[in-house]
Amino acid sequence: MACLSKERCWGVSISKMLSEDDKQSFMDSTTTTTNSSSTPKRLDKVFPVYALGISKSNHSQLEQLSHLSNSPQDPIWDAIRQEAKLVAESEPILSSFLYASILSHDCLEQALGFVLANRLQNPTLLATQLMDIFYDVMTHSKTIQRSIRLDVQAFMDRDPSCLSYCSALLYLKGYHSLQVHRVAHALWSQGRKVLALALQSRISEVFGVDIHPAAIIGEGILLDHGTGVVIGETAVVGNRVSMMQAVTLGGTGKEVGDRHPKVGEGVLIGASVTILGNIKIGHGSMIAAGSLVLKDVPPHSIVAGMPAKVIGYVDEQDPCLSMKHGAIDDLVVGAIEFMAS
């Protein structure tokens, strides 16, 4: 299977895009991937929105990123291939796996479709069928092409256990479940609802992540671990949201219609948080682990408890980027001590 065109496979070398200093920095970071636990992981010059924590209000930076997403240049794919080659050299036992999954493909869409199809296949849903579905949907949607790249950049920037772009593509089920949902959502929007629901079912069975295909999810999303995440049919998740394991965006009962949470941009949601009902989670807010949220959350506020209450406010624009869960813990401890005194 080959890319439909050079424009679709984004196959221009990164050397045509970066200066000599940038190229040397890129090569230094990739060649130390297997030798250092503190490897520089970001292509700061290429995707500054996440590397530098720039908010959506910075239109010039976003215009640069948007222009890049519509060009044949693809530094993310170049980085993945370079990392795969280095790993294949250092771990020969993985060379066949890396060739089949990455090095034999012409673009990220092909490689991602191959990886997802082989993760989700079963005796009656063949990998070749799934691969065709994924590849067809991804190569006909510029939105998905952009999102799969911004999502992998989000994992690299915010998850310290993500060793490389290559490892995110191959192993991280939070990333995998998110990309299958993007395909399922596109199919749902096209009226192919039965197929979309079949993919939802397989995501739930294989990855332990249950996202209704009608749910709307933005770009630059981190599903850290992913296990136990449940997102309902009418839920909306904004851009640059970081969500830990076992988060539920659910309804409150048997009501119909618009019944699920609306999460604003830049939100950080801790582990085992339950958010119920058609409520708004304000942009740039933080929700402490284990909280039960039943009411609207103001922008840039910190909430905790069962039911959750406002216990403080956030100084930074997008707490999802810094992932400072410790700030929530300190406020929770302080609030408990204050109430006990």
CSV table of N, CA and C in Angstrom, one decimal, residues 1 113 117 126-139:
chain,number,residue,atom,x,y,z
A,1,MET,N,0.9,-1.2,0.0
A,1,MET,CA,0.0,0.0,0.0
A,1,MET,C,0.9,1.2,0.0
A,113,GLY,N,-1.8,3.4,10.5
A,113,GLY,CA,-2.9,2.4,10.1
A,113,GLY,C,-2.5,1.0,10.3
A,117,ALA,N,-4.3,-1.4,13.0
A,117,ALA,CA,-5.0,-2.6,12.5
A,117,ALA,C,-4.5,-3.9,13.2
A,126,LEU,N,-10.5,-8.4,10.1
A,126,LEU,CA,-9.1,-8.7,9.6
A,126,LEU,C,-8.3,-7.4,9.6
A,127,ALA,N,-7.0,-7.6,9.8
A,127,ALA,CA,-6.0,-6.5,9.8
A,127,ALA,C,-6.0,-5.8,8.5
A,128,THR,N,-6.1,-6.5,7.4
A,128,THR,CA,-6.1,-5.9,6.1
A,128,THR,C,-7.3,-5.0,5.9
A,129,GLN,N,-8.4,-5.4,6.4
A,129,GLN,CA,-9.6,-4.6,6.2
A,129,GLN,C,-9.5,-3.3,7.1
A,130,LEU,N,-9.1,-3.5,8.3
A,130,LEU,CA,-8.9,-2.4,9.2
A,130,LEU,C,-7.9,-1.4,8.6
A,131,MET,N,-6.8,-1.9,8.1
A,131,MET,CA,-5.8,-1.0,7.5
A,131,MET,C,-6.3,-0.2,6.4
A,132,ASP,N,-7.1,-0.8,5.6
A,132,ASP,CA,-7.7,0.0,4.5
A,132,ASP,C,-8.6,1.1,5.0
A,133,ILE,N,-9.4,0.8,6.0
A,133,ILE,CA,-10.3,1.7,6.6
A,133,ILE,C,-9.5,2.9,7.2
A,134,PHE,N,-8.6,2.6,8.0
A,134,PHE,CA,-7.8,3.6,8.7
A,134,PHE,C,-7.1,4.5,7.7
A,135,TYR,N,-6.4,3.9,6.7
A,135,TYR,CA,-5.7,4.7,5.8
A,135,TYR,C,-6.5,5.6,4.9
A,136,ASP,N,-7.7,5.0,4.5
A,136,ASP,CA,-8.6,5.8,3.7
A,136,ASP,C,-9.1,7.0,4.4
A,137,VAL,N,-9.5,6.8,5.7
A,137,VAL,CA,-10.1,7.9,6.4
A,137,VAL,C,-9.0,9.0,6.7
A,138,MET,N,-7.8,8.5,7.1
A,138,MET,CA,-6.8,9.5,7.5
A,138,MET,C,-6.3,10.3,6.3
A,139,THR,N,-6.1,9.7,5.2
A,139,THR,CA,-5.5,10.4,4.0
A,139,THR,C,-6.5,11.3,3.4
